[in-house]
Coordinates of C-alpha atoms and ligand atoms in Angstrom, one line a residue:
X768 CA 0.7 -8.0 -4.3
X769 CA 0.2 -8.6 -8.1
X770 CA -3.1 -9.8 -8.9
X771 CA -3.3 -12.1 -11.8
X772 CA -4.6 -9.0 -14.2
X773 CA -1.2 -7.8 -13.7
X774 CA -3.0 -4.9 -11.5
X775 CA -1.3 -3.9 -7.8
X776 CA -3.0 -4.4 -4.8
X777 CA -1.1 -3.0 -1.7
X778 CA -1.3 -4.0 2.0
X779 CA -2.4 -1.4 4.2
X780 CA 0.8 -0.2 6.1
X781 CA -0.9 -0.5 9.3
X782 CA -3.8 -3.0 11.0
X783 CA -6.0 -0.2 11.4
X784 CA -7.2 1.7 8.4
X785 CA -8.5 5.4 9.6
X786 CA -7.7 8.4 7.3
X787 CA -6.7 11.2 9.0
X788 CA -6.0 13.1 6.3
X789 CA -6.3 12.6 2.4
X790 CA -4.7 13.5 -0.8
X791 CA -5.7 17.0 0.3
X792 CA -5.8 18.5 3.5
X793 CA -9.2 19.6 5.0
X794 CA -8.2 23.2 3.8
X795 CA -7.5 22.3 0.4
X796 CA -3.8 22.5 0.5
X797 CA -2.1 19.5 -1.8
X798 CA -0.6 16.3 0.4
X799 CA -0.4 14.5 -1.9
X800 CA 0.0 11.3 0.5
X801 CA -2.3 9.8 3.0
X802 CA -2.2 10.4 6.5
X803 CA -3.3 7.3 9.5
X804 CA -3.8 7.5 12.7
X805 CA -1.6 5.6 14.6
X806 CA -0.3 5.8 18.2
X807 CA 4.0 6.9 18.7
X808 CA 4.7 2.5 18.5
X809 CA 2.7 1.6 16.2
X810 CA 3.5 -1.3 13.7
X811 CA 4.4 -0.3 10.5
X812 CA 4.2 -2.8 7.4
X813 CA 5.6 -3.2 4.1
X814 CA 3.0 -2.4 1.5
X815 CA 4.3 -4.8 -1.3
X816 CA 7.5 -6.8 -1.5
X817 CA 10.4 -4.3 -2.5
X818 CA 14.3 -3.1 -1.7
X819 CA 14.6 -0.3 1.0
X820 CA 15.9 2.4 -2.3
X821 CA 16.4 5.7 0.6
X822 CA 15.6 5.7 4.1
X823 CA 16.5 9.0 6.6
X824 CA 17.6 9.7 10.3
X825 CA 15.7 12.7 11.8
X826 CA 18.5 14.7 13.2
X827 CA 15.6 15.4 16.2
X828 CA 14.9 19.5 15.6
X829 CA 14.4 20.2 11.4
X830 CA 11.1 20.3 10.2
X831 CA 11.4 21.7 6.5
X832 CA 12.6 19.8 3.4
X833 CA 13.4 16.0 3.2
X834 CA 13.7 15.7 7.2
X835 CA 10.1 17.0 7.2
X836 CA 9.3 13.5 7.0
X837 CA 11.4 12.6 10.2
X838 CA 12.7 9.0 10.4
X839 CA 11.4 7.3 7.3
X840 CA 12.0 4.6 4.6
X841 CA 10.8 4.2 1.1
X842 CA 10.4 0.8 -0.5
X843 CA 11.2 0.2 -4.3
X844 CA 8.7 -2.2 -5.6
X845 CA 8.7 -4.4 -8.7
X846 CA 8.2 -1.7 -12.1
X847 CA 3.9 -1.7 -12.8
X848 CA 3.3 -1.4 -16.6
X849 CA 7.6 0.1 -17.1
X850 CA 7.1 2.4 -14.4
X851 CA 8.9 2.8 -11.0
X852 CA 6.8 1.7 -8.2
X853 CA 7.8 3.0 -4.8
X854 CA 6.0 3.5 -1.5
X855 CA 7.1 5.9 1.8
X856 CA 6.4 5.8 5.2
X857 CA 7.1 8.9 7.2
X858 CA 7.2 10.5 10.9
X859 CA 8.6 7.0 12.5
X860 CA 9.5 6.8 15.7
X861 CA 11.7 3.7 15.2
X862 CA 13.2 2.1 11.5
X863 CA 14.3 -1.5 11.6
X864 CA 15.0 -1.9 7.8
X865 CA 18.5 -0.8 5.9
X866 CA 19.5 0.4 3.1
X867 CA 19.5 -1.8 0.2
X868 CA 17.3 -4.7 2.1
X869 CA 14.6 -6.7 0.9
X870 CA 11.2 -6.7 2.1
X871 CA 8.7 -9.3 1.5
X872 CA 4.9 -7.5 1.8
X873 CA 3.9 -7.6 5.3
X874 CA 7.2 -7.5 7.0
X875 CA 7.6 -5.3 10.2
X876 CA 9.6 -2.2 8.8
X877 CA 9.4 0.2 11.8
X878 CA 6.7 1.8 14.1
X879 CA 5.1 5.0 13.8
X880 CA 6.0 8.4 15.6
X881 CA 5.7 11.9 15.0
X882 CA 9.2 12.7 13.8
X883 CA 9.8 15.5 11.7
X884 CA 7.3 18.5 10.6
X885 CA 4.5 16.2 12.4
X886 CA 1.9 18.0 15.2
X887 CA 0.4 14.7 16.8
X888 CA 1.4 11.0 15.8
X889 CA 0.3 9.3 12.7
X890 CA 1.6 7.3 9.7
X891 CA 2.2 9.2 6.2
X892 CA 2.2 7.2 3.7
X893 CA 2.7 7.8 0.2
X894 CA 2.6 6.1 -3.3
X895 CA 5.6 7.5 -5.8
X896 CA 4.7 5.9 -9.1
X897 CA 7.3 7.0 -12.1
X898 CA 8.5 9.6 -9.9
X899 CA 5.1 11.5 -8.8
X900 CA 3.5 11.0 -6.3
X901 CA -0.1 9.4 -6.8
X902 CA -3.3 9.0 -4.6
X903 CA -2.8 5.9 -2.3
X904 CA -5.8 5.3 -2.5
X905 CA -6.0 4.0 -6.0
X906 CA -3.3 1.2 -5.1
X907 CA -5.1 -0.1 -1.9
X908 CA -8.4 -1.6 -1.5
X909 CA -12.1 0.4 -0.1
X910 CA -11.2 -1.7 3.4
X911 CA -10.9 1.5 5.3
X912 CA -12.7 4.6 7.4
X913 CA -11.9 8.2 7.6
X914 CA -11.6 10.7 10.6
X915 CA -14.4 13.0 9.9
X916 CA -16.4 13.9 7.0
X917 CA -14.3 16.7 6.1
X918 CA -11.6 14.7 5.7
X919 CA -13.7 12.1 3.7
X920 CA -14.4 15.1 1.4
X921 CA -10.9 15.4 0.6
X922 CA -9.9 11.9 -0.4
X923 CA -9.3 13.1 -3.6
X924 CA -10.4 11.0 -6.6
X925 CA -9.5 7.6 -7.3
X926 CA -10.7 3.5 -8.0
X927 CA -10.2 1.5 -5.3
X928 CA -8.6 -1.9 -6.5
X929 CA -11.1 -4.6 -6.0
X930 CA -9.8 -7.6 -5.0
X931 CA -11.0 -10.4 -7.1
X932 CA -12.8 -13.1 -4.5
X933 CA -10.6 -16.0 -6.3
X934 CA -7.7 -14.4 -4.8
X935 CA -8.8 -13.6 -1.2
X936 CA -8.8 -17.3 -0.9
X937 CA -6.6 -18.9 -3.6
X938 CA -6.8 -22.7 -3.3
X939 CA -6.0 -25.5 -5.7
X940 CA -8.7 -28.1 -6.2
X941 CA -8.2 -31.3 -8.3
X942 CA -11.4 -32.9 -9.4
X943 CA -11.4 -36.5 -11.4
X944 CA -12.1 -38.4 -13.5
X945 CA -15.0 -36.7 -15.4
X946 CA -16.7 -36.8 -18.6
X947 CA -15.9 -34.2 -21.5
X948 CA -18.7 -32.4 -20.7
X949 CA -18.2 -32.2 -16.9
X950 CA -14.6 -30.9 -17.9
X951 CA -16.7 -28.1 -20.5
X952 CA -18.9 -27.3 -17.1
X953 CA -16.1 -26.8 -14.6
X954 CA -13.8 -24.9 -17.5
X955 CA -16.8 -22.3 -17.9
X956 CA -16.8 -21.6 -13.8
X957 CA -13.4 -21.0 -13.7
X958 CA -13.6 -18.5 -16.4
X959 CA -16.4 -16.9 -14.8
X960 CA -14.5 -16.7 -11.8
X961 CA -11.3 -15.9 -13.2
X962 CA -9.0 -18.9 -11.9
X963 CA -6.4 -20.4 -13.6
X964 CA -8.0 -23.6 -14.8
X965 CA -5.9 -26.8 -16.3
X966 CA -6.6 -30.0 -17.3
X967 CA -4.6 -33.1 -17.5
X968 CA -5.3 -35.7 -20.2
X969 CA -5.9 -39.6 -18.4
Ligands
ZN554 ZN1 1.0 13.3 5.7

């Protein structure tokens, strides 16, 4: 989702959030992705709303290059700040999404597996901004645990995004008739709390 500082905040692909392995491997080697633990079946969600841009049929035996990442789908999101936003989900055991479909965040887009160059089941999921890929973990929130502290040790660097409390529970709230300086008091709330304030003249 876009928050209203313009900033992305992506959904966690899948309703448990366990790190399995981070932007490096426990070794040091580069991932460059996130790994999570998830059973062969498990649901797999759309991080933002996009269009399926590439998705890939394992052909069930190669384990090097693209169909290292088995059966998988990437999502084209909307551009953040001019640049290409796009998110990948690999090792499914299932897709349900074509090519060229739309995707609203949240939607069901396939279940996990361990397709491809994969020893033991688990999401991979990656975040391709302008064409590299970047740290997950700067695009989704602190909402999440880690296998082990070896592989907490190799997150890598990043910001989580903080969601702003106005917007874990966005409501609309009309208040009125009030005097000028009720409307002053209620106008500087809002700005403290960063929502979207109006005011209609009586
Ligand atoms: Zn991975």
């Amino acid at each position: 989702m876009r928050l209203s500082n313009g900033e992305v905040l992506l959904r966690w692909p899948l309703a448990q959030h366990i790190i399995t392995a981070g932007w490096t491997y426990t070794d040091g080697s580069a991932h460059n992705a996130i790994d999570l633990r998830a059973a062969v079946g498990t649901p797999v969600y759309a991080a933002e709303d996009g269009t399926v841009d590439w998705l890939q049929a394992w052909d069930g035996h190669t384990k090097t290059g693209m169909q290292s990442y088995g059966n998988a789908v990437r999502l084209r999101h909307a551009a953040y700040n001019g640049g290409t936003l796009q998110t990948r989900y690999g090792h499914l055991s299932k897709v349900l999404v074509a090519y060229c479909q739309a995707v609203r965040e949240g939607d069901l887009i396939g279940y996990s597996g361990e397709t491809g160059n994969c020893f033991g089941a688990h999401l991979h999921f990656e975040v391709i901004y302008k064409g590299t890929r970047r740290n997950p973990l700067y695009w989704l929130d602190a909402d999440f645990e880690t296998a082990s502290a070896a592989v907490r040790a190799h997150l890598g660097s990043y910001v989580s995004v903080a969601r702003p409390a106005a917007e874990a529970a966005l409501q609309t709230l009309t208040i009125g008739p009030m005097t000028a300086g009720d409307v002053a008091t209620f106008r500087n709330l809002a700005q403290q709390l960063a929502v979207p304030c109006t005011a209609a003249q009586a």
